[in-house]
Short mmCIF file of C-alpha atoms and ligand atoms in Angstrom, two decimals:
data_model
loop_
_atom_site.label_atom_id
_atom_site.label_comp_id
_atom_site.label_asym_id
_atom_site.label_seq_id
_atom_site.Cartn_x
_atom_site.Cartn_y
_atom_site.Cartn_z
CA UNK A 115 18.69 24.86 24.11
CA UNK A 116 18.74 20.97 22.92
CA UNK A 117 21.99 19.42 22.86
CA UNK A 118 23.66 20.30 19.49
CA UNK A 119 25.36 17.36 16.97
CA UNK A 120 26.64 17.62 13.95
CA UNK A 121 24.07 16.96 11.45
CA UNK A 122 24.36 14.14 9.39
CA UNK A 123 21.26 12.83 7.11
CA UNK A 124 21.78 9.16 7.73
CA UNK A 125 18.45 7.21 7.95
CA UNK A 126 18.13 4.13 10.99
CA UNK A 127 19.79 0.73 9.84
CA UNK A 128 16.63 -1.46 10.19
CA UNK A 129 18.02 -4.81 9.65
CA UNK A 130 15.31 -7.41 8.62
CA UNK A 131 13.31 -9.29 11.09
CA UNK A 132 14.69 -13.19 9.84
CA UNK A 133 11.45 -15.26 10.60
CA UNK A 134 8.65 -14.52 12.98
CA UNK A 135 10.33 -15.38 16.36
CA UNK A 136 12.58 -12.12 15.52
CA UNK A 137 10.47 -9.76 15.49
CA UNK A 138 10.43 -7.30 18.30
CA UNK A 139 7.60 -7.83 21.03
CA UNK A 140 6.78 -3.73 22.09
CA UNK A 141 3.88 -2.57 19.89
CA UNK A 142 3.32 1.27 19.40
CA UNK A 143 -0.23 0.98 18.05
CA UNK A 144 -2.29 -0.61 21.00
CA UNK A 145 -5.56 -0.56 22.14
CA UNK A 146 -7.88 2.28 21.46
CA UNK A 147 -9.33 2.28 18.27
CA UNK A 148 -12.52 1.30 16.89
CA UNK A 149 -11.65 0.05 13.41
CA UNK A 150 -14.22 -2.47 12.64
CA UNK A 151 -14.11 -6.40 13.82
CA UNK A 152 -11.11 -7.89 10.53
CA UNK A 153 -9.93 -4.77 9.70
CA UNK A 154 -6.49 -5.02 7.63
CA UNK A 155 -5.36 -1.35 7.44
CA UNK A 156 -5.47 -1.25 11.19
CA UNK A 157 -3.11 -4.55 10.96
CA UNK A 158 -0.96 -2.74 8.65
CA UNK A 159 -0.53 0.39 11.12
CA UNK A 160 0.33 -1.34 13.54
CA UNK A 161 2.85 -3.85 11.36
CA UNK A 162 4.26 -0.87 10.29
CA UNK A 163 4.85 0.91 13.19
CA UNK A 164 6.46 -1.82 14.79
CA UNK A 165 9.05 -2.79 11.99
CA UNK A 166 9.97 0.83 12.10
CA UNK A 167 10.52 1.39 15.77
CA UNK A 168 9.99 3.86 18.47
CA UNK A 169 12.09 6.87 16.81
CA UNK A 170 9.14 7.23 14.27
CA UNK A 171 6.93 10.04 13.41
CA UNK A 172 3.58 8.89 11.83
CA UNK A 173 1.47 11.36 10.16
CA UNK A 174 -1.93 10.32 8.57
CA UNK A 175 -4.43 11.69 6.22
CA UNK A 176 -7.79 11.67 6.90
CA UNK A 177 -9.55 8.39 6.42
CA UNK A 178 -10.96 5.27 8.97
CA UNK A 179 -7.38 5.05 9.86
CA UNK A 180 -7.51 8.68 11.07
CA UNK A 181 -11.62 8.55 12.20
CA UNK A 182 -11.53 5.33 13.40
CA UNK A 183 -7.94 5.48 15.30
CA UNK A 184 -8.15 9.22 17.30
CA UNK A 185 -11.73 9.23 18.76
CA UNK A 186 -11.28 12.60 20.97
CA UNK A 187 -9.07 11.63 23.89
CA UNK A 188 -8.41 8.13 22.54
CA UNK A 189 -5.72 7.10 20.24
CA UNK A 190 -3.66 3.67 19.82
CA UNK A 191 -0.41 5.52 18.84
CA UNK A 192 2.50 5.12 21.09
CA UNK A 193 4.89 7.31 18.50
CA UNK A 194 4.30 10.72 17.71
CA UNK A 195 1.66 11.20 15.19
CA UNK A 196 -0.33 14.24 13.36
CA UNK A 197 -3.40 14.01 10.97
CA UNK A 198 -3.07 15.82 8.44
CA UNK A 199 -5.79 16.89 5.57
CA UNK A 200 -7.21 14.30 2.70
CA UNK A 201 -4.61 14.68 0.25
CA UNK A 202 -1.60 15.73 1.84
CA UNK A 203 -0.18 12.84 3.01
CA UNK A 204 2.96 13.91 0.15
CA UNK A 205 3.28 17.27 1.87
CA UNK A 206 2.95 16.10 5.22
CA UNK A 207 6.12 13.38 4.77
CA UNK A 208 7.94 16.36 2.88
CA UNK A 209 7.27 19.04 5.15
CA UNK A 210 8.10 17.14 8.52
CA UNK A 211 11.57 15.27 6.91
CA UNK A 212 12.47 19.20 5.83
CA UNK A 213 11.54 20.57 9.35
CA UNK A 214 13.28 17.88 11.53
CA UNK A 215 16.82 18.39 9.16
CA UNK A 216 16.32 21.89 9.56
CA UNK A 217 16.41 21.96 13.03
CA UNK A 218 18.94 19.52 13.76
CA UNK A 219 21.19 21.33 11.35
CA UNK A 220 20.44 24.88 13.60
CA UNK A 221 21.55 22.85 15.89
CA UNK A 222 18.10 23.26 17.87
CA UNK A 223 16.92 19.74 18.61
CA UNK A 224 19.57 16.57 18.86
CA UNK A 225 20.86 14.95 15.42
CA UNK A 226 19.74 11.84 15.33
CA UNK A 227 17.57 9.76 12.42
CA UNK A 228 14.19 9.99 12.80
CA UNK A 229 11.85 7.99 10.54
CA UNK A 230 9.20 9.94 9.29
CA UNK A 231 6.40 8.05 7.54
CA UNK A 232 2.99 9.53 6.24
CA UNK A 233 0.02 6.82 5.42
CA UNK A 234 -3.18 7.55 3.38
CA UNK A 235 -5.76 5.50 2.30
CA UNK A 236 -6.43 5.22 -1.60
CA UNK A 237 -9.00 7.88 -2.09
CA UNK A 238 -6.25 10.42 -0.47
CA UNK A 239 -2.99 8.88 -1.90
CA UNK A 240 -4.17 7.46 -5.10
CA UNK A 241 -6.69 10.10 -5.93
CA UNK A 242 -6.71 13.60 -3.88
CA UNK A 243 -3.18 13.95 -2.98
CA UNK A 244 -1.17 11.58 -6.14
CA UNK A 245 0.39 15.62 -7.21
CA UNK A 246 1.91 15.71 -4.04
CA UNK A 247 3.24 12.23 -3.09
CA UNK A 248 4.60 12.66 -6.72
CA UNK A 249 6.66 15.78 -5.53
CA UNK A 250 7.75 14.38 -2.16
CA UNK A 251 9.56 11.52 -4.32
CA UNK A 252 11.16 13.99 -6.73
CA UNK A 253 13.21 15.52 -3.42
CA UNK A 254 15.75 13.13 -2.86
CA UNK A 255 17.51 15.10 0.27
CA UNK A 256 14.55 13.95 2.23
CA UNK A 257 13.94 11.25 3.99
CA UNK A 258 10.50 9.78 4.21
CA UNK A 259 8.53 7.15 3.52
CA UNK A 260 4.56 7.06 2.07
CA UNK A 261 2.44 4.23 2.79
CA UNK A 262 -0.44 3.75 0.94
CA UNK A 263 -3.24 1.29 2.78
CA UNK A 264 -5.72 0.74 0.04
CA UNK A 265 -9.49 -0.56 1.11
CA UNK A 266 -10.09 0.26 -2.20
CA UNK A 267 -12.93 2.71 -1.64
CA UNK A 268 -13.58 6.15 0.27
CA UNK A 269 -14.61 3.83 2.96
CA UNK A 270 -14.86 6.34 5.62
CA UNK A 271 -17.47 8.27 4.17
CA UNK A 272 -19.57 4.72 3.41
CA UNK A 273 -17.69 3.08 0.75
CA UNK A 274 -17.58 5.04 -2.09
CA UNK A 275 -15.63 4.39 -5.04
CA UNK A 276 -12.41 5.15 -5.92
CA UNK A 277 -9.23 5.15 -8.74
CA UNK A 278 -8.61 2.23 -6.67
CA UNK A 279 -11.74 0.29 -6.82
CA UNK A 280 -11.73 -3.02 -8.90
CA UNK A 281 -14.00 -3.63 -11.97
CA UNK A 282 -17.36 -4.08 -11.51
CA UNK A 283 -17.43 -4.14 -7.45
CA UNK A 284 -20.55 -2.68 -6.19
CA UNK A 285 -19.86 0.60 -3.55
CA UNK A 286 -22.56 3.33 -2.66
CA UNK A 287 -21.42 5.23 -6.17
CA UNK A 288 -21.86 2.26 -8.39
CA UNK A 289 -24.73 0.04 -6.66
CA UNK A 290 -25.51 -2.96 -9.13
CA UNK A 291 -29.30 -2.07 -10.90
CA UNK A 292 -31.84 -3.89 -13.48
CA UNK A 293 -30.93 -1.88 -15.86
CA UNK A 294 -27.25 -1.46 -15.59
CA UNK A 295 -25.37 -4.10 -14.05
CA UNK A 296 -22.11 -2.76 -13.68
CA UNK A 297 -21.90 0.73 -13.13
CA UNK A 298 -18.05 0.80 -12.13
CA UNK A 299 -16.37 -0.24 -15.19
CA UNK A 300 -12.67 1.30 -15.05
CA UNK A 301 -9.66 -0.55 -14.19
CA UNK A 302 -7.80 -0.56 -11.10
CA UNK A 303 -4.71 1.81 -11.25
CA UNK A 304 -1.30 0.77 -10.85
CA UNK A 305 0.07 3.12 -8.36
CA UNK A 306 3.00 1.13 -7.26
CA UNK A 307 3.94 0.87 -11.07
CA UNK A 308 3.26 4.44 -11.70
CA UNK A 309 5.61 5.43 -8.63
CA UNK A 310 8.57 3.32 -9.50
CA UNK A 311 8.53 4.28 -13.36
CA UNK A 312 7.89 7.76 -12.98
CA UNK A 313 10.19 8.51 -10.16
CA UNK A 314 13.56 8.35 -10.70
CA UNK A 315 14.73 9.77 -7.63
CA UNK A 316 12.70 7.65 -5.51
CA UNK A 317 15.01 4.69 -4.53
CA UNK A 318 12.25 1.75 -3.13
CA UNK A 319 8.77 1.44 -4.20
CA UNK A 320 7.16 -2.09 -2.79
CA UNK A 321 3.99 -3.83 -2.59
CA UNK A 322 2.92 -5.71 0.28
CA UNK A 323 -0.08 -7.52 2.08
CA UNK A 324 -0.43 -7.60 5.76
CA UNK A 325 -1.61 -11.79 5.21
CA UNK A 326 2.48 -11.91 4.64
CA UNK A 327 3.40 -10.18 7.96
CA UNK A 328 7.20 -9.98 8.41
CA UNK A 329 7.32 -9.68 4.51
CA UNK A 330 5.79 -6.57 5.06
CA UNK A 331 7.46 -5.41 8.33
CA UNK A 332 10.63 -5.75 6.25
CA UNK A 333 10.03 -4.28 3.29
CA UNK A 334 8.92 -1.14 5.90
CA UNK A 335 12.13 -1.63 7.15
CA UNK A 336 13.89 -1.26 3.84
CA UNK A 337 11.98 1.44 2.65
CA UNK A 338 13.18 3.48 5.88
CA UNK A 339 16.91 2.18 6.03
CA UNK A 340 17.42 2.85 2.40
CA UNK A 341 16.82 6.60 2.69
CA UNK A 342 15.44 9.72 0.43
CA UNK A 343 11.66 9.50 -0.30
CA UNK A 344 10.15 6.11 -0.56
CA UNK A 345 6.13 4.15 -1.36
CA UNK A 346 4.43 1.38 -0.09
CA UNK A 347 1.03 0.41 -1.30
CA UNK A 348 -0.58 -2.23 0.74
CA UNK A 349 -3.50 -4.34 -0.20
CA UNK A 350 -5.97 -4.01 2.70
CA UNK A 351 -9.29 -6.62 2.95
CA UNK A 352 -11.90 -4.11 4.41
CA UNK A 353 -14.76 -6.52 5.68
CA UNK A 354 -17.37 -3.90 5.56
CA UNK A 355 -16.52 -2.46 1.87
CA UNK A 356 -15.94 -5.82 0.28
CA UNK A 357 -18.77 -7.18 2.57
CA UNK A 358 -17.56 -10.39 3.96
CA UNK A 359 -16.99 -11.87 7.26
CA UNK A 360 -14.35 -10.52 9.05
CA UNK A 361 -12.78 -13.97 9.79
CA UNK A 362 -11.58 -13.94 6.48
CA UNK A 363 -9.78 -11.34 5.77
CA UNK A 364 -6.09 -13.23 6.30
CA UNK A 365 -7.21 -15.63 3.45
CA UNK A 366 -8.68 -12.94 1.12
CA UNK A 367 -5.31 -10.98 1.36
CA UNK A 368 -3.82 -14.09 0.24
CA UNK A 369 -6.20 -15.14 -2.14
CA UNK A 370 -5.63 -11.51 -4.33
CA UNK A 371 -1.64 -12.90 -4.33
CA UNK A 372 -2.50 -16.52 -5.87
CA UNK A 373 -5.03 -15.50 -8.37
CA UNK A 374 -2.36 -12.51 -9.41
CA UNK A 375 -4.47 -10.06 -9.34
CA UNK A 376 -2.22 -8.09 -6.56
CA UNK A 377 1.58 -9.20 -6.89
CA UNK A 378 4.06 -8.46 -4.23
CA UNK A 379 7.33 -6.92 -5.20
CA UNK A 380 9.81 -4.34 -4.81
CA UNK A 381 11.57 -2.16 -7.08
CA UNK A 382 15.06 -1.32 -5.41
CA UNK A 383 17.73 1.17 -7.61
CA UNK A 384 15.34 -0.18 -10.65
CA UNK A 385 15.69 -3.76 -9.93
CA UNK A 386 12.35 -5.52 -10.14
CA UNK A 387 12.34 -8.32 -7.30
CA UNK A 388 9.45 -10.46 -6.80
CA UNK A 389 8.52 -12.20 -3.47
CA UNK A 390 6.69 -15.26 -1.82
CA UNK A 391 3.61 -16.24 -4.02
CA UNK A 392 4.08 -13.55 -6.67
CA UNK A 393 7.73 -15.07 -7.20
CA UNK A 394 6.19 -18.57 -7.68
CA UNK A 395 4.15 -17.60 -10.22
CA UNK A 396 6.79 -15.78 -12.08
CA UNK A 397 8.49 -18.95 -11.96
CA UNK A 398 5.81 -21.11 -13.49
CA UNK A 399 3.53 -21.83 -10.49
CA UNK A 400 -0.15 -21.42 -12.00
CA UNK A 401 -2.44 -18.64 -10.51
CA UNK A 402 -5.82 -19.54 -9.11
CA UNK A 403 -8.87 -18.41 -10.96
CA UNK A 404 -9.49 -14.96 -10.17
CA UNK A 405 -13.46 -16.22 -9.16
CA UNK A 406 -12.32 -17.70 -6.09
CA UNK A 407 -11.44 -14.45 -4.80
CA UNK A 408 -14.42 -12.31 -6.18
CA UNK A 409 -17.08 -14.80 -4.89
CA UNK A 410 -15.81 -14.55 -1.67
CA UNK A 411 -17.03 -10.85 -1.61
CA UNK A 412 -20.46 -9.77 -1.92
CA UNK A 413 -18.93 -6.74 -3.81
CA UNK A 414 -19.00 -8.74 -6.48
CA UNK A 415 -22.27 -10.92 -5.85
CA UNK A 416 -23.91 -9.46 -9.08
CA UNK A 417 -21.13 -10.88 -10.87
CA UNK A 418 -22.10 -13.28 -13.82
CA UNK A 419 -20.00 -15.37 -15.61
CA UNK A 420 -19.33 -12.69 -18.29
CA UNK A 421 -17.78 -10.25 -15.78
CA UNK A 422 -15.66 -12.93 -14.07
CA UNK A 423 -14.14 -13.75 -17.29
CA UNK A 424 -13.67 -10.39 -18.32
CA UNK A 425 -11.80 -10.07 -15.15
CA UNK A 426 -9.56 -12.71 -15.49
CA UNK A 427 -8.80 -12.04 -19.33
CA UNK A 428 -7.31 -8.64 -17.98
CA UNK A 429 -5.43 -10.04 -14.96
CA UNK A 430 -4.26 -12.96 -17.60
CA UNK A 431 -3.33 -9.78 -19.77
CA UNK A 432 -1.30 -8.09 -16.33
CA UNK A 433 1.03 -11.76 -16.38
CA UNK A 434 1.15 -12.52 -20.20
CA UNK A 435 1.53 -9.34 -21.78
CA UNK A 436 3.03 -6.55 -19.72
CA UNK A 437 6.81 -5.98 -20.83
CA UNK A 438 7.41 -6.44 -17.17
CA UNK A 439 4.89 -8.97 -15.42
CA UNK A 440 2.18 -7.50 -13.25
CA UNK A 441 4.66 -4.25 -12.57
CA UNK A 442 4.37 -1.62 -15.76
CA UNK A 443 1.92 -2.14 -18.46
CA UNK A 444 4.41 -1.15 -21.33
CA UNK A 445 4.38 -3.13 -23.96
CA UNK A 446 6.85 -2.95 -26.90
CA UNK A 447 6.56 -3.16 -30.57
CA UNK A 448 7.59 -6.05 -32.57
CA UNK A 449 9.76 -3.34 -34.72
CA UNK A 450 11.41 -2.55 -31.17
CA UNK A 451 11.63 -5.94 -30.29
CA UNK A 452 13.25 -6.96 -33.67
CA UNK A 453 15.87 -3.54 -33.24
CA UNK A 454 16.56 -4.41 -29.86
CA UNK A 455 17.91 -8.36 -30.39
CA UNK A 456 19.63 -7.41 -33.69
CA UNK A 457 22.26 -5.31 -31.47
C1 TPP B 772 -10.91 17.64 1.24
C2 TPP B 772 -11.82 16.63 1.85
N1 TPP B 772 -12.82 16.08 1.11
C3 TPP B 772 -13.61 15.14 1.65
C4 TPP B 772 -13.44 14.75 2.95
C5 TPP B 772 -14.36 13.69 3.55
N2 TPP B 772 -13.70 12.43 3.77
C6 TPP B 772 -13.20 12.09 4.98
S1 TPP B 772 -12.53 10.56 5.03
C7 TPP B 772 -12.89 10.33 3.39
C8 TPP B 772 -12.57 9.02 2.73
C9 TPP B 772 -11.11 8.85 2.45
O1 TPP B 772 -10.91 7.66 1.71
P1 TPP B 772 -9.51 6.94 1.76
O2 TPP B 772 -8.42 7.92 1.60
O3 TPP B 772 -9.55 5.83 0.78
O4 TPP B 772 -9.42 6.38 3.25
P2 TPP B 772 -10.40 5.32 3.93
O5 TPP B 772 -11.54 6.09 4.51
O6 TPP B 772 -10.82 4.37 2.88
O7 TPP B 772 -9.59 4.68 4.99
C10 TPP B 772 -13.52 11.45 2.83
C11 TPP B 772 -14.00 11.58 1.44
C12 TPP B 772 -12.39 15.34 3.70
N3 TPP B 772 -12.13 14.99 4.95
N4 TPP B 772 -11.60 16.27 3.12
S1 SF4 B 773 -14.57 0.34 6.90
FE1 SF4 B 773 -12.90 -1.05 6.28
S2 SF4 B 773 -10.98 0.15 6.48
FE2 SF4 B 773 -12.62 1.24 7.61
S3 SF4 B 773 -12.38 0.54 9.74
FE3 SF4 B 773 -13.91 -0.78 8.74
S4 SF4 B 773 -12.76 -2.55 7.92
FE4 SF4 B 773 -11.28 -0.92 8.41
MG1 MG B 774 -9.83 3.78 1.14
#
């Protein structure tokens, strides 16, 4: 029988990485996968894996970061790590944070913090499995944190679209035509918004982008060190969905930060902090035009100038008119407004 502790639920202390030269040189996603030539999401596996150390369970729903990383007998993971169906990356993070405290508290396997963190892409986080990421952050006794690496399409299966697919971009469900332009027409949701508002439980919810590396490794760090159930979502460049060269993906990841279109920030105990670019344009800085980053993409090659305004006007709409910038589309009315500052 293992050697029995007393239990205690404390997560790892992951102190931030400060600056680059800090961060630790072992990797535990290596060599062995066939993502394709610029892929982000496998940058942000491996990111992720090394901010949260070797004491790490990774569990994956199915996706190119399950396909495309565990070709039989190959795998880049170093750590332990399970696929686990489509939309169960929720129950997966649950299920394994339940089992390990279980048997440490039997007294059958050694007490110590494990992190446990389950990824899925945004057709099995946003989409298929949203019910039961949504429970895993009700359960606060748990910990575990959800990363969700968005390509913004079933890209897997050939790029289809998903809840997570921007306006207008063309994928094999909404190819561009004579007749109809723009088949895709609905707009992007706001998981990371939807998870921090609805969740009270749920202590961290951030955003991140794999362009801003040791951002992102420590925000992963926080999320694990912080402790109950916790969400990333990560803004991925995918060079074969967006259809661009793969040399560019650093410089698209930064471009969706500058035009605002994806803001970086976390949402600690209910405290809204923003970071890096995001920050500077909270504080004044003005945002690119959001053209620069759809021409870049021949997603968006059937654009004309109709649809890239469009786009901005609801991106402008994100920064000017959300109650809380680019985080939670509430907006309140003047009759709330007017109750509110007579107090
Ligand atoms: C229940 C179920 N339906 C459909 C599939 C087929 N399938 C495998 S991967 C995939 C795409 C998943 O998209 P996403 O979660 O965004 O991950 P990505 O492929 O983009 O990395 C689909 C539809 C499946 N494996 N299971
Ligand atoms: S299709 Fe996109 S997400 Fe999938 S392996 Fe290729 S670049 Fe990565
Ligand atoms: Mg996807």
């Amino acid at each position: 029988m293992a050697e029995t502790t007393t239990f205690s639920n404390a997560t790892q202390i992951l102190e931030p990485f400060r600056g680059v030269k800090r961060v630790t040189i072992e990797e535990y996603f290596t060599s062995g996968h066939r993502t394709c030539q610029g892929c982000e999401s496998a940058l942000v596996m491996k990111l992720m894996v090394k901010a949260s150390g070797p004491r790490t369970i990774v569990l994956g729903s199915t996706g190119c970061m399950y396909v495309a990383n565990t070709t039989y007998y190959t795998t880049p993971w170093v750590v332990p790590w399970m696929h686990t169906q489509l939309g169960s990356s929720g129950s997966a993070a649950l299920g394994t944070a339940a089992g390990l405290k279980a048997l440490m508290k039997k007294g059958k396997m050694k007490s110590e913090p494990i992190n446990v963190i389950a990824f899925c892409g945004d057709g099995g986080g946003a989409d298929m499995g949203l019910g039961a990421i949504s429970a895993t952050l009700t359960h606060k006794e748990y910990n575990s944190l959800i990363l969700l690496y968005d390509n913004e399409s079933y890209a897997n299966t050939d790029i289809q679209a998903s809840g997570m697919t921007p306006y207008g971009a063309n994928t094999t469900f909404s190819p561009p035509g004579k007749v109809k332009r723009l088949i895709h027409t609905r707009w992007k949701k706001n998981m990371a918004g939807l998870m921090a508002a609805g969740h009270p439980e749920c202590r961290y919810v951030a955003t991140v982008c794999a362009s801003y590396a040791v951002e992102m490794m420590n925000k992963v760090r926080r999320a694990l060190s912080i402790g109950g159930p916790t969400f990333i979502h990560s803004l991925d460049p995918c060079p074969k969905g967006w259809d661009y060269d793969p040399m560019l993906s650093h410089e698209l990841g930064e471009l969706a930060i500058e035009t605002g279109i994806f803001p970086l920030y976390e949402v600690e105990d209910g405290q809204v902090k923003y970071y890096g670019k995001t920050k500077a344009i909270v504080e004044g800085r003005p945002r690119k035009p959001v053209r620069e980053y759809l021409l870049r993409q021949g997603r968006f090659a059937h654009f004309i100038e109709e649809d890239l305004a469009y786009f901005q006007a609801k991106v402008d709409e994100m920064w000017d008119k959300w109650e809380i910038p680019a985080v939670v589309p509430f907006r309140r009315l003047d009759a709330t407004k007017a109750a509110l500052s007579a107090k």
